[in-house]
CSV table of C-alpha atoms and ligand atoms in Angstrom, one decimal:
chain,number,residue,atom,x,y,z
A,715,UNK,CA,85.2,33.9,140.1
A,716,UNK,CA,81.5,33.5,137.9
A,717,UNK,CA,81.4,36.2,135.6
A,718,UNK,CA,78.3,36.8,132.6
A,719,UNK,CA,79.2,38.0,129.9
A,720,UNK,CA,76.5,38.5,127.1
A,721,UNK,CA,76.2,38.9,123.7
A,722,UNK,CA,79.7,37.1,123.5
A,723,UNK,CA,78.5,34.8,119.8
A,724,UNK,CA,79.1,38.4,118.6
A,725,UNK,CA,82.4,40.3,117.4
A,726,UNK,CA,84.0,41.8,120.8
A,727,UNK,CA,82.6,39.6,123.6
A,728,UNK,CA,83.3,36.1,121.5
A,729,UNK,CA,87.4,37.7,121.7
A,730,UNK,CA,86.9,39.0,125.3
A,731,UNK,CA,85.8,35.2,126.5
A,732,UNK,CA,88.8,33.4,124.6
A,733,UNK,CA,91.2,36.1,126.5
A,734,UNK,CA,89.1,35.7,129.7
A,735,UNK,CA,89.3,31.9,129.5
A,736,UNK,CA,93.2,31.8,128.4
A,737,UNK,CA,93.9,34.5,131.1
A,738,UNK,CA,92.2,33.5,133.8
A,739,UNK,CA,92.4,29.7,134.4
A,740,UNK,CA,90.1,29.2,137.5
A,741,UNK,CA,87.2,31.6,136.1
A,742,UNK,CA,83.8,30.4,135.3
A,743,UNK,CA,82.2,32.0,132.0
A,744,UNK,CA,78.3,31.5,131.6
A,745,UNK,CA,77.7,33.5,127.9
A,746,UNK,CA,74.2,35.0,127.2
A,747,UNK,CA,73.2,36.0,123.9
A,748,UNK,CA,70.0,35.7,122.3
A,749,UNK,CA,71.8,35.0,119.1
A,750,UNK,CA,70.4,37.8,116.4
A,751,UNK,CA,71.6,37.7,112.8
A,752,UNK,CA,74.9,38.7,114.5
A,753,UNK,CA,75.7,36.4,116.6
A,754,UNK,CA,76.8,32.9,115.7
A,755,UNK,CA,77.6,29.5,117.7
A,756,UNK,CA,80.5,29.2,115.6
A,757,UNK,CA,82.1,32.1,116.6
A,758,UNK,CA,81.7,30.1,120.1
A,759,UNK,CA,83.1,26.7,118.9
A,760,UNK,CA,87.0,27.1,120.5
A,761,UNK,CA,85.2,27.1,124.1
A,762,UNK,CA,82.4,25.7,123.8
A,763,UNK,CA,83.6,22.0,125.4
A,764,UNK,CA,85.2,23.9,127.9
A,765,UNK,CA,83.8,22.8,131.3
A,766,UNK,CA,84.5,26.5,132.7
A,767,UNK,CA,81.9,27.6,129.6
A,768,UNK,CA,78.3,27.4,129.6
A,769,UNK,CA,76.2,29.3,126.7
A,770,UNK,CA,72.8,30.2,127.6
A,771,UNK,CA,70.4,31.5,124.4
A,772,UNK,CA,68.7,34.2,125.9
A,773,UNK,CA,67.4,37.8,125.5
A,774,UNK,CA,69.3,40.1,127.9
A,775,UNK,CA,65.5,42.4,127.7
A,776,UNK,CA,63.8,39.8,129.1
A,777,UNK,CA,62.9,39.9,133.2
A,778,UNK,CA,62.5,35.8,133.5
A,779,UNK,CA,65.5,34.5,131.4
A,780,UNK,CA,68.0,37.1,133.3
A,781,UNK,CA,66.6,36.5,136.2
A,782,UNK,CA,66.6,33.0,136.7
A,783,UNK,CA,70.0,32.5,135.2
A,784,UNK,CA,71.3,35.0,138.1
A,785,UNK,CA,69.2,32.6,140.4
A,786,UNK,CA,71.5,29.8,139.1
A,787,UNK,CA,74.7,30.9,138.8
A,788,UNK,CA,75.5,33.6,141.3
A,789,UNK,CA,77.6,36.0,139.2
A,790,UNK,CA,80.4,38.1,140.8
A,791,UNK,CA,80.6,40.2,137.7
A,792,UNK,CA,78.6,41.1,134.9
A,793,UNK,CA,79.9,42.5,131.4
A,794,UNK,CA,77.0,43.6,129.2
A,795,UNK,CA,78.3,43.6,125.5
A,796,UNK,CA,74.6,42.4,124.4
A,797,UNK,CA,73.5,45.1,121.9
A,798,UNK,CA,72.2,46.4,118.6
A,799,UNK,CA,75.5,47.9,117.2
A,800,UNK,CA,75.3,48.1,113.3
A,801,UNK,CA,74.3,52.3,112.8
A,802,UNK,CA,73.2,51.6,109.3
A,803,UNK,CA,70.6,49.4,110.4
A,804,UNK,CA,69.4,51.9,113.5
A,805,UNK,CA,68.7,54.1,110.6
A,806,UNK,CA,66.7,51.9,108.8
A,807,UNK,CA,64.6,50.5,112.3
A,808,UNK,CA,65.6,52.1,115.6
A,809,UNK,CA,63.0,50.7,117.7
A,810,UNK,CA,65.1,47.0,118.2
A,811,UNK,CA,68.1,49.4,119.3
A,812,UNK,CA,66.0,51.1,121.6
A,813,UNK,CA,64.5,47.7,123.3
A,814,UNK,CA,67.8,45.7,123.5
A,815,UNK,CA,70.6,48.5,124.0
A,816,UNK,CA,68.7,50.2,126.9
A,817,UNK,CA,65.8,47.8,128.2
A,818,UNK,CA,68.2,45.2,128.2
A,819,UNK,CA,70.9,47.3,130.5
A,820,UNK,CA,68.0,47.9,133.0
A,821,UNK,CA,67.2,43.9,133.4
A,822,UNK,CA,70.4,43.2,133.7
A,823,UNK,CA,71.4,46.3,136.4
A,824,UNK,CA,68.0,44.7,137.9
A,825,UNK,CA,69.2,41.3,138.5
A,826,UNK,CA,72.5,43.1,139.3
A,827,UNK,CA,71.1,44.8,142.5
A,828,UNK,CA,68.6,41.9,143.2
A,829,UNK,CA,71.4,39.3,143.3
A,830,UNK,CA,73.9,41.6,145.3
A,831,UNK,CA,76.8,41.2,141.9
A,832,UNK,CA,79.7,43.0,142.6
A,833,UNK,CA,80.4,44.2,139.4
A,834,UNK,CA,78.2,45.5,136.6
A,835,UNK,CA,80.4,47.0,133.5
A,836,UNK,CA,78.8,48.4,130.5
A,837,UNK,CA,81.1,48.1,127.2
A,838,UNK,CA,80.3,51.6,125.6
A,839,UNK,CA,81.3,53.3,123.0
A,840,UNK,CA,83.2,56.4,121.7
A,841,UNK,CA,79.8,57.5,119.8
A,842,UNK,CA,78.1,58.8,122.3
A,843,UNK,CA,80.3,62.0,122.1
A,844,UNK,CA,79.1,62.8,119.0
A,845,UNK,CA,81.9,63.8,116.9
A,846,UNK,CA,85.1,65.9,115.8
A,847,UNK,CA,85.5,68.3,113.0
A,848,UNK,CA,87.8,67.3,110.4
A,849,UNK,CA,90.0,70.6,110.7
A,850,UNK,CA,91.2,70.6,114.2
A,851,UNK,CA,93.1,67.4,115.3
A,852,UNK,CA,93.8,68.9,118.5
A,853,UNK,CA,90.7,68.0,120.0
A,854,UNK,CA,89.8,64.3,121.8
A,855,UNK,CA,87.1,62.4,123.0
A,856,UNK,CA,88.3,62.8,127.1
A,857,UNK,CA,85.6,61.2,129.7
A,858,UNK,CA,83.9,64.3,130.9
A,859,UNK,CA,83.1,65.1,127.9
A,860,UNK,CA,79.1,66.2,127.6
A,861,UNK,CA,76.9,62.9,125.8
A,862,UNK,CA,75.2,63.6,122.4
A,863,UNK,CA,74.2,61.6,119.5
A,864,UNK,CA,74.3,61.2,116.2
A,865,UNK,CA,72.5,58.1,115.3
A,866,UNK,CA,70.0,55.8,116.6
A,867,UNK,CA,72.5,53.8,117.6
A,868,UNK,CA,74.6,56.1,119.2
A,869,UNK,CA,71.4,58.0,121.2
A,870,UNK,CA,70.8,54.2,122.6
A,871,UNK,CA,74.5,53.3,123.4
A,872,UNK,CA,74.3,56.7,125.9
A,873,UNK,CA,70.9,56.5,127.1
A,874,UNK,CA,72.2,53.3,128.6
A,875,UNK,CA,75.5,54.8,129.4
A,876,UNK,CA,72.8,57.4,131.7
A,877,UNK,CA,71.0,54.7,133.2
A,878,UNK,CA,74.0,53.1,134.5
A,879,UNK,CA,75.2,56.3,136.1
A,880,UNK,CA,71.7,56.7,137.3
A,881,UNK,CA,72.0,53.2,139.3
A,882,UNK,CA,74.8,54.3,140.4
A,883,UNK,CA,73.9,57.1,141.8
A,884,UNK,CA,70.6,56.2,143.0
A,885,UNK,CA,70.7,52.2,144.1
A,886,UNK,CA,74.6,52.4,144.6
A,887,UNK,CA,75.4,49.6,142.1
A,888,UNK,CA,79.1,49.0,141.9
A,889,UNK,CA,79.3,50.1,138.4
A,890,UNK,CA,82.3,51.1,135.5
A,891,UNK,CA,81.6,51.8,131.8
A,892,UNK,CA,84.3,51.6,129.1
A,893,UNK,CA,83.9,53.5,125.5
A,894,UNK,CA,86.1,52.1,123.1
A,895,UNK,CA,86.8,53.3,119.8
A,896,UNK,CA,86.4,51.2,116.2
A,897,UNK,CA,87.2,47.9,117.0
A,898,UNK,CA,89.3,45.4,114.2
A,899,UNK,CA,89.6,41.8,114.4
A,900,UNK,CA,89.1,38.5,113.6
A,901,UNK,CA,84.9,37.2,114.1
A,902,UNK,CA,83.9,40.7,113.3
A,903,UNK,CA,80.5,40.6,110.9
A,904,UNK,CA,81.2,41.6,107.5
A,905,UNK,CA,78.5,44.4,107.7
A,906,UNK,CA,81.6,46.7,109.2
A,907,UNK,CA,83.8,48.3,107.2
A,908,UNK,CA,86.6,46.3,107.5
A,909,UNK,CA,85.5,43.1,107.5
A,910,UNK,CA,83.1,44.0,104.9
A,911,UNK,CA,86.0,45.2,102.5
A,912,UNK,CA,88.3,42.3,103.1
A,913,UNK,CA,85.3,40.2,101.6
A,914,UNK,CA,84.2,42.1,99.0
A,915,UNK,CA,87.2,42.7,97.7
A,916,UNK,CA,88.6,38.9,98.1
A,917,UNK,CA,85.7,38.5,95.8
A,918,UNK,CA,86.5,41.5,92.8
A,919,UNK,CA,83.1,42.7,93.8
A,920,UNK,CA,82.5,47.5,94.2
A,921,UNK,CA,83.3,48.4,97.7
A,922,UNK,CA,81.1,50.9,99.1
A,923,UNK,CA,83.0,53.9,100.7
A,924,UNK,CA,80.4,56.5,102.0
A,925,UNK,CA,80.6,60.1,100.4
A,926,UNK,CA,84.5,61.3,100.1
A,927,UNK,CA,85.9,58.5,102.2
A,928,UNK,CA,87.6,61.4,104.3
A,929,UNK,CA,85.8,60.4,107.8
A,930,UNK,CA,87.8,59.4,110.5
A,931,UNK,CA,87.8,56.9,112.9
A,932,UNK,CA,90.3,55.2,116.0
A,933,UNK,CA,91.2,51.8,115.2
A,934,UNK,CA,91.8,49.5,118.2
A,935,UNK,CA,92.5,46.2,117.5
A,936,UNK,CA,89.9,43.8,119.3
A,937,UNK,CA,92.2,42.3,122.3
A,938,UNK,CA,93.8,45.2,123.3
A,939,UNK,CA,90.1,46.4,124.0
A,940,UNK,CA,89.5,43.3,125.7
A,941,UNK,CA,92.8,43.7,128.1
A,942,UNK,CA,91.4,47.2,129.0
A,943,UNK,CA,87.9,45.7,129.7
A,944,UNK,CA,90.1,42.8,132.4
A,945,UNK,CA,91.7,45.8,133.8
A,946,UNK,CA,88.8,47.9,134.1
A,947,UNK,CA,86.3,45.4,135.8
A,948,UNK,CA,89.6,44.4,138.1
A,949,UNK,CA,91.4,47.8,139.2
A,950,UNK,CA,88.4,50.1,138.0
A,951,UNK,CA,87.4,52.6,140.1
A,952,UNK,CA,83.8,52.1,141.0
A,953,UNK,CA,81.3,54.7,139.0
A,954,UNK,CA,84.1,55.8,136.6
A,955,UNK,CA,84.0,56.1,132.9
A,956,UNK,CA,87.0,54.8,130.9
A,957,UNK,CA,87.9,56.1,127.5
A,958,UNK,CA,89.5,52.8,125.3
A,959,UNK,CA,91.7,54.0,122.4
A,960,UNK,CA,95.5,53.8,120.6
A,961,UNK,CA,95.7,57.3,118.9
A,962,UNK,CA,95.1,55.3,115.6
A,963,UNK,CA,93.3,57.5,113.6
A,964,UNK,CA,92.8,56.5,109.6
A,965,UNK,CA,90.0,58.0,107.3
A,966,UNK,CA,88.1,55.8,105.7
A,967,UNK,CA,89.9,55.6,102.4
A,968,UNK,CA,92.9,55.1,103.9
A,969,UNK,CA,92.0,51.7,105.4
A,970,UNK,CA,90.3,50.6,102.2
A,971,UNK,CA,93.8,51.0,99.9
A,972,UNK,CA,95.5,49.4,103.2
A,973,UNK,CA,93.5,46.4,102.4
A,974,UNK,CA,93.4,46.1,98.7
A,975,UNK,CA,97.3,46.7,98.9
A,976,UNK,CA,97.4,43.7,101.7
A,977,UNK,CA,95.6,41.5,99.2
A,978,UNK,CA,97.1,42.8,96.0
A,979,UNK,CA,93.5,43.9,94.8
A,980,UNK,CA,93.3,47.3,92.0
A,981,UNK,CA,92.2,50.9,93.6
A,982,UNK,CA,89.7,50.6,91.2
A,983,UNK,CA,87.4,48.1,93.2
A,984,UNK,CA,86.5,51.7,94.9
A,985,UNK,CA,83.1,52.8,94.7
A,986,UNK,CA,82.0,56.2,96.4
A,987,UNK,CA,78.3,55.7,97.2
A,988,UNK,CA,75.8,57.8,99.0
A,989,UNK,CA,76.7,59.1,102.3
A,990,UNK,CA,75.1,58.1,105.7
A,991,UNK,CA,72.6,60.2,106.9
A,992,UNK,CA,73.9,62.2,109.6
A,993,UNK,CA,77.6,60.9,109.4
A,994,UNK,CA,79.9,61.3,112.2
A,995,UNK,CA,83.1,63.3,110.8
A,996,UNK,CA,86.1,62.6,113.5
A,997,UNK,CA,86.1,59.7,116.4
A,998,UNK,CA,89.8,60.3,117.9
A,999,UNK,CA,90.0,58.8,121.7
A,1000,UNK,CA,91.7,60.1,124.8
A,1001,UNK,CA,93.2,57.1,126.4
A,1002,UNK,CA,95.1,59.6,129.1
A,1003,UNK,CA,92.8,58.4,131.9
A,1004,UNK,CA,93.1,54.5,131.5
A,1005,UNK,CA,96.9,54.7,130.8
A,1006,UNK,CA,97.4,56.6,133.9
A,1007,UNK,CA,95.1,55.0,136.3
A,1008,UNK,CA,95.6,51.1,135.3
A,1009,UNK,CA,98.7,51.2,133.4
A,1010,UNK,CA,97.0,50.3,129.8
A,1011,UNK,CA,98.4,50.5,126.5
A,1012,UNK,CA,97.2,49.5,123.0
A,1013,UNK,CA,100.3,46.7,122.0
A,1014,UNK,CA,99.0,46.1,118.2
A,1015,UNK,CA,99.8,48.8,115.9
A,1016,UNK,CA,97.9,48.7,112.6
A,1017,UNK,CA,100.2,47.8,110.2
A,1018,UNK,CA,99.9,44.4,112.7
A,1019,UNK,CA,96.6,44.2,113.4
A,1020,UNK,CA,95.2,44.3,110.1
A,1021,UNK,CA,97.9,41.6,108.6
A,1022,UNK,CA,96.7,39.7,111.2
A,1023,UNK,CA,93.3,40.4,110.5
A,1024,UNK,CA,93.5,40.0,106.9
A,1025,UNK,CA,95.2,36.6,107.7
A,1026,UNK,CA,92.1,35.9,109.6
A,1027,UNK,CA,89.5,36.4,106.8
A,1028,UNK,CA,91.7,34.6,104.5
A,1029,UNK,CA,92.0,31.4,106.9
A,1030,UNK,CA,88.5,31.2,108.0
A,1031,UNK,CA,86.4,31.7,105.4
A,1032,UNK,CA,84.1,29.2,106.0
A,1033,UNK,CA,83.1,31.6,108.7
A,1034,UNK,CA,82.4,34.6,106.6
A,1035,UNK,CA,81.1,32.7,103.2
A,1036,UNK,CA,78.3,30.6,105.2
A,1037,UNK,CA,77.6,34.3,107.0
A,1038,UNK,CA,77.3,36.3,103.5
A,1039,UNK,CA,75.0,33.7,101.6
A,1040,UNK,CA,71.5,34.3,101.5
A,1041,UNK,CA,70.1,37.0,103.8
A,1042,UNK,CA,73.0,38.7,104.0
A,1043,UNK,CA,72.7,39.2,100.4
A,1044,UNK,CA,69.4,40.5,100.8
A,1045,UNK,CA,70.8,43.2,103.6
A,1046,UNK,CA,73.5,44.1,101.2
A,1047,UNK,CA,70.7,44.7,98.3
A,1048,UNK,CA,68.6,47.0,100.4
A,1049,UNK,CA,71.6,48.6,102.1
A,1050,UNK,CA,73.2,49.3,98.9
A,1051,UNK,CA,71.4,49.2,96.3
A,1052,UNK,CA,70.3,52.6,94.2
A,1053,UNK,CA,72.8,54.5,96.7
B,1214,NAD,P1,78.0,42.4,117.5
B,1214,NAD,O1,76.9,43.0,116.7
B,1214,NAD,O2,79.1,41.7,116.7
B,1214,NAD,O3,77.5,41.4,118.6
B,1214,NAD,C1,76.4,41.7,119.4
B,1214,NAD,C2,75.9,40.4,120.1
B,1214,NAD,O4,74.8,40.7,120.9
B,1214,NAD,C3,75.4,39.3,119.1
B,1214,NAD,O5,76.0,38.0,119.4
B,1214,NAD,C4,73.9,39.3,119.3
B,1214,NAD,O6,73.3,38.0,119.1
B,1214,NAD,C5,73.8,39.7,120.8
B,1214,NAD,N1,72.5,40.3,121.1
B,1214,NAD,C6,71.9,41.3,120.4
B,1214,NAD,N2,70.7,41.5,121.0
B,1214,NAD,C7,70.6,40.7,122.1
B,1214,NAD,C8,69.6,40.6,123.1
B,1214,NAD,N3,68.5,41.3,123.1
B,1214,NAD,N4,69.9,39.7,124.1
B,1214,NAD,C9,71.0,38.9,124.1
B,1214,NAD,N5,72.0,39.1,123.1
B,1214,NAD,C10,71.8,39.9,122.1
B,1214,NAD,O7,78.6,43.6,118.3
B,1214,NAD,P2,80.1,44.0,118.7
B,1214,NAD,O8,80.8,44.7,117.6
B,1214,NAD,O9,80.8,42.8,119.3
B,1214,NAD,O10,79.9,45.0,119.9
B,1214,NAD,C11,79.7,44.5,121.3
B,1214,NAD,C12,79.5,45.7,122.2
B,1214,NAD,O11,80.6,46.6,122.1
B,1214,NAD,C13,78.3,46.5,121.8
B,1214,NAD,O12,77.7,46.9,123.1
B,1214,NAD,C14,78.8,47.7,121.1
B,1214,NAD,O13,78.0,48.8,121.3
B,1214,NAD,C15,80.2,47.9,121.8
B,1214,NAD,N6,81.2,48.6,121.0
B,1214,NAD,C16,81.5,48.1,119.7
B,1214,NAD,C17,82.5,48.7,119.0
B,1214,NAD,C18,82.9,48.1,117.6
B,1214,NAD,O14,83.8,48.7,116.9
B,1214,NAD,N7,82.4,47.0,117.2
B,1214,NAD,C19,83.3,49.7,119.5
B,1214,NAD,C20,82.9,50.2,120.8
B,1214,NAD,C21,81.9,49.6,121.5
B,1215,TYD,P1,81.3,51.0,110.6
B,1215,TYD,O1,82.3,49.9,110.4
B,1215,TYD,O2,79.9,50.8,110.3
B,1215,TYD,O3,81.5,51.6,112.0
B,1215,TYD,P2,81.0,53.0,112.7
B,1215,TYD,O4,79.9,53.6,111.8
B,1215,TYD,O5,80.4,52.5,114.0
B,1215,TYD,O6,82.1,53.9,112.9
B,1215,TYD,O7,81.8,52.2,109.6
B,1215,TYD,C1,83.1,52.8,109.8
B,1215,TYD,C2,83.3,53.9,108.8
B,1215,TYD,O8,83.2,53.4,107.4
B,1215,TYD,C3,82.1,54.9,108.9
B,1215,TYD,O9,82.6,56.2,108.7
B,1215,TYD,C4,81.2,54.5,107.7
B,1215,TYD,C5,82.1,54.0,106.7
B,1215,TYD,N1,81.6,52.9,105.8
B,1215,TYD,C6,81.7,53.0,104.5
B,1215,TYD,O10,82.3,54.0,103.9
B,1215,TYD,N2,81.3,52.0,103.7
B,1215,TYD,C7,80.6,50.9,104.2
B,1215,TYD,O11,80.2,50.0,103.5
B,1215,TYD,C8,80.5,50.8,105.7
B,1215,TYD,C9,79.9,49.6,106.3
B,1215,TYD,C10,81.0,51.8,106.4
């Protein structure tokens, strides 16, 4: 089996190809990522002598570069986690969202149809149904669901998700899309919130919690995501939309004192800055659909997860330091500062 997977130097796909390559023993991985500030070659570094492994630096947006590497290689299936996914930053320039998160998932559905692939799944996310209010915990994210959006970010994530139904519809294209909730986990860029905390905090340094903290998200830890995504592209039913989600649901300040408490850091690190325009309140994921249809479950609780994560941070962080010198520390200035 040759499968592509792109934007894999980046948080989720880099995971999904270790579990891939561990899973599957006689699967070929070609990885193509265009390597933005997010993505990084040592993220890459466990596989990248494998012989099943090739890395191609690419831009999934552009016609040639897709094209000719689905000339080469012949891909069965093709998992597009290539994107723009930072919301704070699609407020600040939406136009690179725009290009990558949706251009991009029309070259690739191109080269999909042109090269006869078998397989085209789109990783999506949970923010394209906009969100919940705080006051009724009742309600969930379920598949048929209408699509709106919130943020740049999140109006590019389901413009995409509408193309791929479109090609579906239209060309046929053997397609599935997945929309997972918050994802946790080792190799995650310290712009998110955890990952973002864990360093801050390892360092004594304010850490940023937007407005009241109260927002609420659905923590999955990163390989149980990456299970779901095996099953889906596997036992998925053909243009179906799965929902990805462990009924984990923490507000924002909750998972900041989890950390300090983890790493034995005061409560009064906490800063409440700004909000972020147009904040989502509630994310909380259905998984009803994918646990009765392919069996899946979440298996990390978060009590477990974010040890290990935590664990993670604290053992690699060469990874993180090199990642949060210079630049970064620009990002964080204009990000943060004056909020
Ligand atoms: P990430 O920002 O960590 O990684 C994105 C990767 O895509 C990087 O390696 C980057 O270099 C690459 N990339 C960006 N533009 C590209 C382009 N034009 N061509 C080729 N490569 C390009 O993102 P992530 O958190 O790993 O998210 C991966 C996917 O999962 C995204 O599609 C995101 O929308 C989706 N998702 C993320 C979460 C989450 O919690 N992180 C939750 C649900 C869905
Ligand atoms: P984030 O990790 O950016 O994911 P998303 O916006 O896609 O859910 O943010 C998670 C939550 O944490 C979100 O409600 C915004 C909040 N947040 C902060 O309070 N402070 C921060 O510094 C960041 C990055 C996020």
């Amino acid at each position: 089996m040759k499968i592509l997977v792109t934007g894999a130097a980046g948080f989720i796909g880099s995971n999904f190809v270790f579990y891939m390559l561990d899973k599957h023993e006689d699967y070929k991985i070609t990885v193509l990522d265009s390597l933005t500030y997010a993505g990084n070659m040592e993220t890459l570094k466990p596989v990248i002598t494998d012989n099943r492994f090739r890395f191609v630096r690419g831009d999934v947006a552009k016609r040639d570069t897709v094209f000719s590497i689905f000339k080469e290689e012949e891909f069965d299936i093709v998992i597009n986690f290539a994107a723009e996914s930072h919301v704070d930053r699609s407020i600040e320039d939406p136009g690179v969202f725009l290009r990558t998160n949706i251009l991009g998932t029309q070259v690739l559905m191109d080269a999909c149809r042109e090269f006869g692939v078998k397989r085209y799944h789109q990783v999506g996310t949970d923010e394209v149904y906009g969100d919940l209010p705080l006051d009724r915990p009742d309600l969930f994210f379920t598949e048929d669901m209408s699509i709106t959006a919130s943020s740049p970010y999140s109006a590019s994530k389901a413009s995409a998700d509408l193309l791929v139904m479109a090609y579906h519809r239209t060309y046929g294209l053997p397609v599935t899309i997945s929309r997972c909730s918050n994802n946790y986990g080792p190799y995650q860029f310290p712009e998110k919130l955890i990952p973002l905390i864990i360093a801050r905090a390892l360092e004594d340094k304010e850490l940023p919690v937007y407005g009241t903290g109260e927002n609420v998200r659905d923590w999955l830890y990163v390989e149980d995501h990456c299970r779901a995504i095996d099953m889906i592209i596997h036992e998925g039913k053909e243009g179906e939309v799965y929902n990805i989600g462990g009924h984990n649901e923490k507000t924002n300040l909750e998972v900041v004192k989890v950390i300090l408490k983890h790493l034995n850091k005061p409560e009064s690190l906490i800063t409440f800055v700004g909000d972020r325009k147009g904040h989502d309140l509630r994310y909380a994921i259905d998984p009803e659909k994918i646990h009765k249809e392919l069996g899946w479950l979440p298996t990390t609780k978060f009590d477990d997860g974010i040890k290990l994560t935590i664990d993670w941070y604290l053992e690699n962080k060469k990874w993180w330091e090199n990642i949060i010198s210079g630049e970064y520390q620009q990002y964080y200035d204009h990000m943060y500062g004056g909020r």
